[in-house]
Short mmCIF file of C-alpha atoms in Angstrom, two decimals:
data_model
loop_
_atom_site.label_atom_id
_atom_site.label_comp_id
_atom_site.label_asym_id
_atom_site.label_seq_id
_atom_site.Cartn_x
_atom_site.Cartn_y
_atom_site.Cartn_z
CA MET C 329 190.91 -99.80 0.42
CA GLY C 330 188.68 -98.14 -1.38
CA ASN C 331 188.99 -94.80 -3.99
CA PRO C 332 189.92 -91.46 -2.27
CA ILE C 333 187.00 -89.49 -1.27
CA ALA C 334 185.94 -86.66 -3.53
CA VAL C 335 184.50 -83.73 -1.43
CA SER C 336 181.18 -82.72 -2.54
CA LYS C 337 180.40 -79.38 -3.30
CA ASP C 338 176.57 -80.28 -3.03
CA LEU C 339 176.70 -80.17 0.99
CA SER C 340 172.38 -80.50 1.35
CA GLN C 341 172.57 -83.61 -1.00
CA THR C 342 175.43 -84.94 1.12
CA ALA C 343 174.11 -84.06 4.04
CA TYR C 344 170.77 -86.02 3.45
CA ASP C 345 172.79 -89.46 2.20
CA HIS C 346 175.31 -89.51 4.91
CA LEU C 347 174.28 -87.36 7.82
CA TRP C 348 171.75 -88.99 9.90
CA MET C 349 170.93 -85.44 11.94
CA HIS C 350 169.45 -85.62 15.36
CA PHE C 351 165.63 -85.55 16.47
CA THR C 352 164.68 -85.25 12.86
CA ARG C 353 162.48 -86.53 10.58
CA MET C 354 165.18 -87.50 7.92
CA SER C 355 162.06 -87.71 5.42
CA SER C 356 161.08 -84.29 5.35
CA TYR C 357 164.82 -83.44 3.65
CA GLU C 358 164.29 -86.22 0.78
CA ASN C 359 162.78 -83.34 -1.64
CA ALA C 360 164.04 -80.23 0.14
CA PRO C 361 167.59 -78.78 1.39
CA VAL C 362 169.06 -78.83 4.63
CA PRO C 363 169.39 -76.14 6.21
CA THR C 364 173.68 -75.81 6.18
CA ILE C 365 175.03 -73.10 8.72
CA VAL C 366 178.77 -72.81 7.86
CA ARG C 367 179.56 -69.40 9.91
CA GLY C 368 178.81 -67.63 13.44
CA GLU C 369 179.68 -63.92 14.41
CA GLY C 370 178.37 -62.41 17.85
CA THR C 371 174.59 -63.22 18.25
CA TYR C 372 174.40 -64.32 14.36
CA ILE C 373 175.29 -67.20 12.51
CA TYR C 374 175.11 -67.59 8.76
CA ASP C 375 174.32 -70.27 6.03
CA ASP C 376 175.93 -71.68 3.04
CA LYS C 377 173.95 -69.04 0.71
CA GLY C 378 176.00 -66.15 2.70
CA LYS C 379 172.31 -65.50 4.45
CA ARG C 380 171.97 -63.97 8.23
CA TYR C 381 170.09 -65.27 10.98
CA LEU C 382 169.97 -64.19 14.58
CA ASP C 383 170.90 -66.83 16.67
CA GLY C 384 167.98 -67.13 19.34
CA LEU C 385 168.61 -70.28 20.67
CA ALA C 386 172.42 -69.66 21.42
CA GLY C 387 173.07 -72.94 19.27
CA LEU C 388 170.93 -75.11 21.67
CA PHE C 389 171.35 -72.90 24.94
CA VAL C 390 174.97 -73.04 24.47
CA VAL C 391 176.87 -70.66 22.72
CA GLN C 392 176.58 -67.95 25.81
CA ALA C 393 179.53 -65.88 25.05
CA GLY C 394 178.79 -65.59 21.27
CA HIS C 395 180.22 -66.80 17.89
CA GLY C 396 183.45 -66.09 16.57
CA ARG C 397 185.45 -66.06 19.66
CA ALA C 398 188.85 -66.15 18.45
CA GLU C 399 190.46 -66.90 21.95
CA LEU C 400 188.72 -69.80 22.82
CA ALA C 401 189.39 -71.50 19.36
CA GLU C 402 193.14 -70.35 20.43
CA ALA C 403 192.96 -71.55 23.82
CA ALA C 404 191.94 -75.29 22.09
CA ASN C 405 194.98 -74.96 19.64
CA LYS C 406 197.44 -74.31 22.35
CA GLN C 407 196.45 -77.01 25.12
CA ALA C 408 195.82 -79.54 21.84
CA GLN C 409 199.87 -78.96 20.85
CA GLU C 410 200.66 -79.35 24.85
CA LEU C 411 198.32 -82.43 25.66
CA ALA C 412 195.57 -83.26 23.60
CA PHE C 413 194.56 -86.11 24.91
CA PHE C 414 194.89 -88.38 28.53
CA PRO C 415 192.10 -89.94 30.62
CA VAL C 416 191.36 -88.83 34.48
CA TRP C 417 191.27 -92.74 35.11
CA SER C 418 193.92 -92.53 38.09
CA TYR C 419 195.54 -90.43 36.58
CA ALA C 420 195.12 -86.17 36.45
CA HIS C 421 196.07 -83.36 34.31
CA PRO C 422 196.47 -79.99 34.68
CA ARG C 423 193.38 -78.09 32.99
CA ALA C 424 191.19 -80.92 34.26
CA VAL C 425 192.25 -79.95 38.11
CA GLU C 426 192.31 -76.15 37.53
CA LEU C 427 188.85 -76.50 36.28
CA ALA C 428 187.79 -78.87 38.88
CA GLU C 429 189.04 -76.29 41.41
CA ARG C 430 187.16 -73.29 39.91
CA LEU C 431 183.88 -75.07 39.17
CA ALA C 432 183.87 -75.64 43.23
CA HIS C 433 185.12 -72.54 43.82
CA TYR C 434 181.86 -71.35 41.93
CA ALA C 435 179.57 -73.77 43.43
CA PRO C 436 177.46 -73.11 46.76
CA GLY C 437 177.45 -75.04 49.76
CA ASP C 438 179.93 -77.69 50.38
CA LEU C 439 179.70 -78.98 46.46
CA ASN C 440 183.36 -79.38 46.09
CA LYS C 441 184.21 -82.61 44.46
CA VAL C 442 184.06 -82.68 40.27
CA PHE C 443 183.09 -85.46 38.27
CA PHE C 444 183.83 -84.80 34.47
CA THR C 445 181.44 -85.82 31.38
CA THR C 446 181.64 -84.95 28.13
CA GLY C 447 177.82 -83.73 27.84
CA GLY C 448 174.53 -82.89 29.94
CA ALA C 449 172.79 -86.73 29.34
CA GLU C 450 176.00 -88.35 30.66
CA ALA C 451 175.90 -85.97 34.10
CA VAL C 452 173.00 -86.88 34.23
CA GLU C 453 173.51 -90.46 34.43
CA THR C 454 176.44 -89.98 36.47
CA ALA C 455 174.06 -88.68 39.47
CA TRP C 456 171.82 -91.32 39.29
CA LYS C 457 174.35 -93.99 39.66
CA LEU C 458 176.43 -92.00 42.16
CA ALA C 459 173.23 -91.34 44.29
CA LYS C 460 172.38 -95.39 44.13
CA GLN C 461 175.86 -96.50 45.28
CA TYR C 462 175.83 -93.63 47.81
CA HIS C 463 173.11 -95.00 49.33
CA GLN C 464 174.39 -98.60 49.15
CA LEU C 465 177.77 -97.28 50.95
CA THR C 466 175.99 -95.76 53.67
CA GLY C 467 173.64 -98.84 54.34
CA ASN C 468 170.50 -97.71 52.42
CA HIS C 469 170.62 -100.68 49.94
CA ARG C 470 166.66 -100.25 48.63
CA LYS C 471 167.43 -96.74 47.52
CA TYR C 472 167.14 -96.79 44.12
CA LYS C 473 164.55 -95.06 42.73
CA VAL C 474 164.06 -91.30 41.46
CA ILE C 475 161.50 -88.59 41.08
CA SER C 476 161.11 -85.81 38.36
CA ARG C 477 158.54 -83.44 37.10
CA SER C 478 156.15 -84.46 34.02
CA VAL C 479 157.15 -82.88 30.65
CA ALA C 480 160.61 -82.67 32.09
CA TYR C 481 164.02 -83.35 29.51
CA HIS C 482 166.94 -84.72 31.58
CA GLY C 483 168.50 -86.10 28.34
CA THR C 484 168.52 -89.29 25.98
CA THR C 485 171.13 -92.33 27.70
CA GLN C 486 168.75 -94.91 29.00
CA GLY C 487 168.61 -93.55 32.79
CA ALA C 488 168.46 -90.12 31.98
CA LEU C 489 165.62 -91.12 29.50
CA SER C 490 163.94 -92.83 32.47
CA ILE C 491 164.01 -89.99 34.55
CA THR C 492 162.82 -87.45 31.53
CA GLY C 493 158.98 -86.93 31.98
CA LEU C 494 157.75 -86.67 28.16
CA PRO C 495 156.22 -90.35 27.11
CA ALA C 496 156.55 -89.48 23.28
CA LEU C 497 160.36 -89.47 23.93
CA LYS C 498 160.28 -92.76 25.83
CA ALA C 499 157.92 -95.01 24.25
CA PRO C 500 160.28 -96.15 21.25
CA PHE C 501 162.96 -97.72 23.43
CA GLU C 502 161.05 -99.17 26.29
CA PRO C 503 161.48 -100.78 28.91
CA LEU C 504 163.77 -98.20 30.35
CA VAL C 505 165.49 -98.23 33.59
CA PRO C 506 163.10 -99.08 36.44
CA GLY C 507 162.49 -97.10 39.14
CA ALA C 508 161.81 -93.12 37.41
CA HIS C 509 158.65 -91.71 38.80
CA LYS C 510 156.72 -88.70 37.90
CA VAL C 511 154.98 -85.57 40.00
CA ALA C 512 153.70 -82.50 38.69
CA ASN C 513 155.65 -79.54 37.52
CA THR C 514 155.42 -75.81 38.03
CA ASN C 515 153.14 -74.37 35.16
CA ILE C 516 151.52 -72.00 36.84
CA TYR C 517 149.61 -71.02 33.61
CA ARG C 518 147.63 -74.49 33.55
CA ALA C 519 148.22 -74.92 37.53
CA PRO C 520 145.23 -77.70 38.89
CA VAL C 521 144.99 -75.84 42.08
CA HIS C 522 146.07 -71.80 43.33
CA GLY C 523 146.92 -70.88 39.86
CA ASP C 524 146.22 -67.50 41.13
CA ASP C 525 148.84 -67.79 44.53
CA PRO C 526 152.25 -68.39 43.52
CA GLU C 527 153.18 -69.50 46.81
CA ALA C 528 150.38 -71.61 47.44
CA PHE C 529 150.87 -73.21 44.11
CA GLY C 530 154.30 -73.55 44.90
CA ARG C 531 153.89 -75.43 48.14
CA TRP C 532 151.40 -77.46 46.64
CA ALA C 533 153.67 -78.53 44.14
CA ALA C 534 156.66 -79.22 46.13
CA ASP C 535 154.23 -81.52 48.31
CA GLN C 536 153.26 -83.69 45.51
CA ILE C 537 157.19 -84.74 45.72
CA GLU C 538 156.65 -85.83 49.48
CA GLN C 539 153.51 -87.57 48.87
CA GLN C 540 155.46 -89.41 45.54
CA ILE C 541 158.47 -90.07 48.18
CA LEU C 542 155.69 -91.20 51.14
CA PHE C 543 154.08 -93.54 48.22
CA GLU C 544 156.80 -95.32 47.03
CA GLY C 545 158.10 -95.42 50.49
CA PRO C 546 161.11 -93.40 51.62
CA ASP C 547 163.52 -96.25 52.28
CA THR C 548 163.54 -96.89 48.20
CA VAL C 549 163.74 -93.26 47.10
CA ALA C 550 167.35 -92.30 46.01
CA ALA C 551 166.98 -88.55 44.59
CA VAL C 552 164.66 -86.11 43.14
CA PHE C 553 165.93 -84.28 39.73
CA LEU C 554 164.93 -80.74 39.05
CA GLU C 555 165.56 -78.12 36.81
CA PRO C 556 165.84 -74.47 37.95
CA VAL C 557 163.72 -73.51 35.42
CA GLN C 558 161.63 -76.61 33.65
CA ASN C 559 162.99 -76.41 29.70
CA ALA C 560 160.50 -78.68 27.92
CA GLY C 561 157.03 -77.35 28.23
CA GLY C 562 158.69 -74.05 27.37
CA CYS C 563 160.21 -72.46 30.63
CA PHE C 564 159.01 -72.89 33.76
CA PRO C 565 160.38 -70.80 36.73
CA PRO C 566 159.90 -72.02 40.62
CA PRO C 567 157.02 -69.92 42.37
CA PRO C 568 158.41 -68.67 45.50
CA GLY C 569 159.52 -70.64 48.31
CA TYR C 570 159.41 -74.31 45.94
CA PHE C 571 162.78 -75.04 46.00
CA GLN C 572 163.24 -74.06 49.72
CA ARG C 573 159.89 -76.67 50.61
CA VAL C 574 161.84 -79.31 48.33
CA ARG C 575 165.07 -78.93 49.94
CA GLU C 576 163.37 -79.30 53.52
CA ILE C 577 161.64 -82.98 52.05
CA CYS C 578 164.83 -84.18 50.19
CA ASP C 579 166.14 -83.70 54.03
CA LYS C 580 163.67 -84.99 56.01
CA TYR C 581 163.00 -88.75 53.73
CA ASN C 582 167.21 -89.07 53.06
CA VAL C 583 166.81 -88.36 49.56
CA LEU C 584 169.64 -86.30 47.33
CA LEU C 585 168.31 -83.43 45.64
CA VAL C 586 169.81 -82.89 41.95
CA SER C 587 170.07 -79.66 40.12
CA ASP C 588 170.25 -80.40 36.84
CA GLU C 589 171.82 -77.38 35.44
CA VAL C 590 172.29 -78.88 31.86
CA ILE C 591 170.94 -75.69 30.43
CA CYS C 592 170.67 -73.07 33.18
CA ALA C 593 174.06 -72.96 34.50
CA PHE C 594 176.84 -70.74 33.43
CA GLY C 595 175.20 -67.27 33.43
CA ARG C 596 171.60 -68.54 31.30
CA LEU C 597 170.02 -67.47 34.22
CA GLY C 598 172.45 -64.91 35.17
CA THR C 599 174.08 -66.67 37.98
CA MET C 600 177.08 -69.09 37.29
CA PHE C 601 174.86 -71.66 39.02
CA ALA C 602 171.23 -71.45 38.65
CA CYS C 603 170.78 -72.75 42.19
CA ASP C 604 172.26 -69.56 43.46
CA LYS C 605 169.17 -67.55 41.80
CA PHE C 606 166.57 -69.33 43.92
CA GLY C 607 168.35 -69.58 47.03
CA TYR C 608 169.07 -73.39 47.58
CA VAL C 609 171.67 -76.19 47.69
CA PRO C 610 171.25 -79.42 46.28
CA ASP C 611 173.51 -82.24 46.86
CA ILE C 612 174.46 -82.49 43.29
CA ILE C 613 174.43 -80.12 40.27
CA THR C 614 174.46 -81.35 36.77
CA CYS C 615 175.83 -79.38 34.40
CA ALA C 616 177.47 -78.93 30.52
CA LYS C 617 176.59 -76.56 27.62
CA GLY C 618 177.32 -73.14 28.58
CA MET C 619 180.60 -74.54 30.57
CA THR C 620 182.84 -73.96 27.20
CA SER C 621 180.09 -71.67 25.39
CA GLY C 622 179.83 -74.32 23.10
CA TYR C 623 183.47 -74.35 21.33
CA SER C 624 184.35 -77.95 22.88
CA PRO C 625 182.00 -80.27 24.96
CA ILE C 626 182.12 -81.06 28.39
CA GLY C 627 180.21 -81.53 31.23
CA ALA C 628 180.19 -82.12 35.10
CA ALA C 629 178.58 -83.53 37.88
CA VAL C 630 179.55 -81.09 40.70
CA ILE C 631 178.95 -83.41 44.02
CA SER C 632 178.74 -82.53 47.90
CA ASP C 633 181.26 -83.16 50.33
CA ARG C 634 178.86 -85.04 52.41
CA ILE C 635 177.78 -87.54 49.12
CA ALA C 636 181.55 -87.36 48.39
CA GLU C 637 182.69 -88.82 51.82
CA PRO C 638 182.05 -92.76 51.69
CA PHE C 639 183.74 -92.96 47.94
CA PHE C 640 186.69 -91.10 49.79
CA LYS C 641 187.15 -94.17 52.88
CA GLY C 642 189.00 -97.68 51.83
CA ASP C 643 188.17 -99.70 48.62
CA ALA C 644 185.20 -97.90 47.95
CA THR C 645 185.46 -97.14 43.86
CA PHE C 646 182.86 -95.11 41.78
CA LEU C 647 182.81 -97.55 39.29
CA HIS C 648 181.75 -95.07 36.70
CA GLY C 649 183.78 -93.04 33.90
CA TYR C 650 183.43 -91.68 30.10
CA THR C 651 187.09 -91.80 27.89
CA PHE C 652 186.77 -88.36 27.19
CA GLY C 653 185.36 -86.82 30.55
CA GLY C 654 187.67 -83.87 31.15
CA HIS C 655 189.16 -83.85 28.13
CA PRO C 656 192.21 -81.84 28.17
CA VAL C 657 191.38 -79.63 25.08
CA SER C 658 187.73 -78.81 26.32
CA ALA C 659 188.68 -77.98 29.92
CA ALA C 660 191.12 -75.65 28.90
CA VAL C 661 188.52 -73.88 26.76
CA ALA C 662 186.49 -74.00 29.58
CA LEU C 663 188.78 -72.06 31.55
CA ALA C 664 188.97 -69.46 28.92
CA ASN C 665 185.47 -69.18 28.82
CA LEU C 666 184.85 -68.40 32.47
CA ASP C 667 187.85 -65.94 31.86
CA ILE C 668 185.23 -64.52 29.33
CA PHE C 669 182.52 -64.27 31.77
CA GLU C 670 184.49 -62.63 34.75
CA ARG C 671 186.06 -60.06 32.65
CA GLU C 672 183.15 -59.23 30.54
CA GLY C 673 180.66 -59.44 33.56
CA LEU C 674 178.34 -61.97 31.08
CA ASN C 675 176.25 -62.57 34.63
CA GLN C 676 175.76 -59.25 35.22
CA HIS C 677 174.58 -58.30 32.23
CA VAL C 678 172.28 -60.92 32.09
CA LEU C 679 170.59 -59.68 35.60
CA ASP C 680 170.70 -56.28 34.43
CA ASN C 681 169.15 -56.93 30.82
CA GLU C 682 166.48 -59.52 32.38
CA SER C 683 163.35 -57.68 32.91
CA ALA C 684 163.93 -55.74 29.40
CA PHE C 685 164.00 -58.95 27.65
CA LEU C 686 160.87 -60.45 29.54
CA SER C 687 159.16 -57.12 28.83
CA THR C 688 160.06 -56.85 25.21
CA LEU C 689 158.75 -60.23 24.50
CA SER C 690 155.28 -59.48 26.55
CA LYS C 691 154.38 -56.62 24.01
CA LEU C 692 153.59 -59.86 21.84
CA HIS C 693 151.01 -60.41 24.55
CA ASP C 694 148.35 -58.40 22.45
CA LEU C 695 148.54 -60.91 19.92
CA PRO C 696 145.52 -63.10 20.07
CA ILE C 697 147.93 -66.61 19.42
CA VAL C 698 149.92 -65.89 22.84
CA GLY C 699 148.94 -66.92 25.54
CA ASP C 700 151.55 -66.86 27.88
CA VAL C 701 155.15 -65.44 27.89
CA ARG C 702 157.08 -66.77 30.70
CA GLY C 703 161.43 -67.62 31.98
CA ASN C 704 163.89 -66.04 33.71
CA GLY C 705 167.28 -64.53 32.86
CA PHE C 706 167.78 -64.77 29.12
CA PHE C 707 165.68 -68.05 28.82
CA TYR C 708 161.72 -67.78 28.07
CA GLY C 709 159.15 -69.51 26.46
CA ILE C 710 156.15 -67.92 24.63
CA GLU C 711 152.91 -70.68 25.16
CA LEU C 712 150.86 -70.40 21.91
CA VAL C 713 146.62 -71.37 22.18
CA LYS C 714 143.23 -71.07 19.80
CA ASP C 715 141.97 -68.96 22.56
CA LYS C 716 142.86 -66.82 25.25
CA ALA C 717 140.17 -66.90 27.05
CA THR C 718 139.86 -70.60 27.59
CA LYS C 719 143.36 -71.46 27.32
CA GLU C 720 142.57 -73.95 24.67
CA SER C 721 145.82 -75.60 23.36
CA PHE C 722 146.36 -77.03 19.81
CA THR C 723 145.47 -80.11 18.89
CA PRO C 724 148.40 -82.29 17.20
CA GLU C 725 147.45 -81.93 14.21
CA ASP C 726 147.18 -78.01 14.60
CA CYS C 727 150.87 -78.16 15.69
CA GLU C 728 151.80 -80.61 12.79
CA ARG C 729 150.20 -78.09 10.40
CA LEU C 730 150.95 -74.57 11.94
CA LEU C 731 153.51 -75.23 14.44
CA TYR C 732 155.86 -77.23 12.47
CA GLY C 733 154.31 -76.64 8.99
CA PHE C 734 154.16 -73.16 9.65
CA VAL C 735 155.84 -71.23 12.35
CA SER C 736 159.09 -73.05 12.39
CA LYS C 737 159.89 -72.51 8.70
CA LYS C 738 158.37 -68.76 8.71
CA LEU C 739 160.79 -68.09 11.43
CA PHE C 740 164.13 -69.49 10.14
CA GLU C 741 162.85 -67.61 6.63
CA ASN C 742 162.65 -64.61 8.51
CA GLY C 743 166.27 -64.87 9.80
CA LEU C 744 165.15 -66.22 13.42
CA TYR C 745 166.71 -69.42 14.35
CA CYS C 746 164.98 -70.45 17.99
CA ARG C 747 162.31 -73.58 18.70
CA ALA C 748 159.05 -74.53 18.19
CA ASP C 749 157.95 -77.15 20.35
CA ASP C 750 154.88 -79.14 21.39
CA ARG C 751 156.55 -81.86 23.82
CA GLY C 752 154.51 -79.70 25.93
CA ASP C 753 151.85 -77.35 25.24
CA PRO C 754 153.06 -75.74 22.07
CA VAL C 755 155.37 -73.15 22.33
CA ILE C 756 158.18 -71.06 21.06
CA GLN C 757 161.65 -70.55 23.02
CA VAL C 758 164.17 -68.22 22.78
CA ALA C 759 167.63 -67.74 24.61
CA PRO C 760 170.27 -65.76 22.58
CA PRO C 761 173.70 -65.89 23.51
CA LEU C 762 174.48 -64.07 26.82
CA ILE C 763 176.10 -60.70 24.61
CA ALA C 764 172.33 -59.99 23.33
CA ASP C 765 171.19 -56.64 24.18
CA ARG C 766 168.09 -54.45 23.69
CA SER C 767 168.46 -54.50 19.89
CA THR C 768 168.65 -58.00 19.86
CA PHE C 769 165.14 -58.34 21.99
CA ASP C 770 163.81 -56.11 19.68
CA GLU C 771 164.76 -57.95 16.61
CA ILE C 772 163.69 -61.27 17.95
CA GLU C 773 160.32 -59.67 19.05
CA GLN C 774 159.42 -57.80 15.45
CA ILE C 775 160.29 -61.13 13.66
CA LEU C 776 158.17 -63.24 16.11
CA ARG C 777 155.34 -60.45 15.77
CA GLY C 778 155.57 -60.88 11.69
CA VAL C 779 155.35 -64.35 11.92
CA LEU C 780 152.60 -64.90 14.52
CA THR C 781 150.45 -62.36 13.22
CA GLU C 782 150.45 -64.24 9.74
CA ALA C 783 150.07 -67.61 11.79
CA TRP C 784 146.87 -66.51 13.53
CA THR C 785 145.37 -66.14 10.21
CA LYS C 786 145.54 -70.04 9.45
CA ILE C 787 144.10 -71.22 12.52
#
C-alpha cells in the first residue's frame, strides 16, 4: 500500500503530470501553465487565478441552462441518496422511465423508444448497430453500410469515427469499421455548383446521397447519418428542401435516416429536437450534451416504433448496452434540466434572439479576414480567409501560426472561451449558453473584432 496522497497546490503542474487532456497537444504545456477552470456562473467561467471569461462555447455545446444552477445539483444529490445506481439491463428505475417518456413526448412522429447511453459517440454507435440488426431482422442481411458527409464529426469510438468525415482524425486508428462512405456537405460558401441558388444547391447535395446509394448498391446501405447543422467545418445549415429530399431518398431505398443531434438538440437551435426546426422526421435521433446542460453525463438514441417493432417480437434482442446508460442520477438531472427549459422558455428565447445574434456577428463582415458568418439558433461559425474576393483559405502553416499560435490564445487572454478550428477551413465557432442575451452577443463580437483585427496584421 502506497503513502497517503498529498493534495497538490500547483494544479497546473499536477495537470501536466497526471491529467491526459482530450484532443490536446500535451507538449504545449511542458513549459506553459495549463488553463484551469474552477467555477462557473451564468454565462461566465472563472480560472484558478480568479479571472473571468465569457463561455462562448457552452463548455462544449453543452451548458444550455448556464453555469451554477443549484437546482440541478440538488436533483443529483437527492437522487444519489435515493438510488445512486442501477443498470437498465432487464430492469427499470423510475427516473429512466420518466425521462424516456419525456423524450418520446418531445420527439416528432412515432419516435417513441429511447435507448440510453452515457454520451454522444455511444449514441451514434448505438444507432449504427441498431440499423444493422434491424435490417437483419427484416430480411435484408446485406444492408450494413452507412453514408455521412465530408468534414462531419460524429464521435471517436471505432464506429462513430468511421462515420466521421475527417481523414486526419481517423488516420492514426485505421483500419476502422468497414462500410462508411462520404458525400458532399452543405457548405454553400464553398459550393462546387449552384452557389448562388440555395434550393438548387440543396437538391444537388441531397442527390449526392442517392448517387452514393446507387453506387454502393441499395441492398447494401443501412443508414444515412446527418447533423441538422453540421458542426465540423464551421456550422453548415441545410439549404431549403435538403432534408425533405433526403427523406424521400431514404424511403425510396429502405435506408434509415439518422439525425445526429448530439449538438443540435435541446435548444441549441431553438427547438427541443432540431429536426423539428427543419421539418423532417428521421428514423433515429442521437442526442446527448444539452440533455442535462452538462451537470451529469447522459446520451440517447430515440427510435421510431417502426424500427423498434421487430426487436419487440419473439426472441429478438438488441445485443448492446452500457453500464451507465440511463444512470439514475443523470436521468434525474436531465428531468430537472428539462423543467428549466419549460419554465424559463429557453427554446423560445433562442428563437426570439437568433436573428439578433446573427446580425451582431455579421458586423464582422467588414473585417478583411472574415469570409463568411453562418449557422442557426445559438450556433455559429465565422470562416477566416486570406482574400475575401477569391475566398483563399489559410495553409496548414498559416493555421498553425495564426489560428492556434495567435487567435485561439488571444481570444482566451481577452476573456472569450470559444473554438478556433481548422478541421475543415479555418473557423471560429461560438455557441454560448442558451440564457445568453444581446449584451452577451455584443461582448462576443467586440472581443472577436479586436483579436481578428490584430490577426489580419500578421498575415
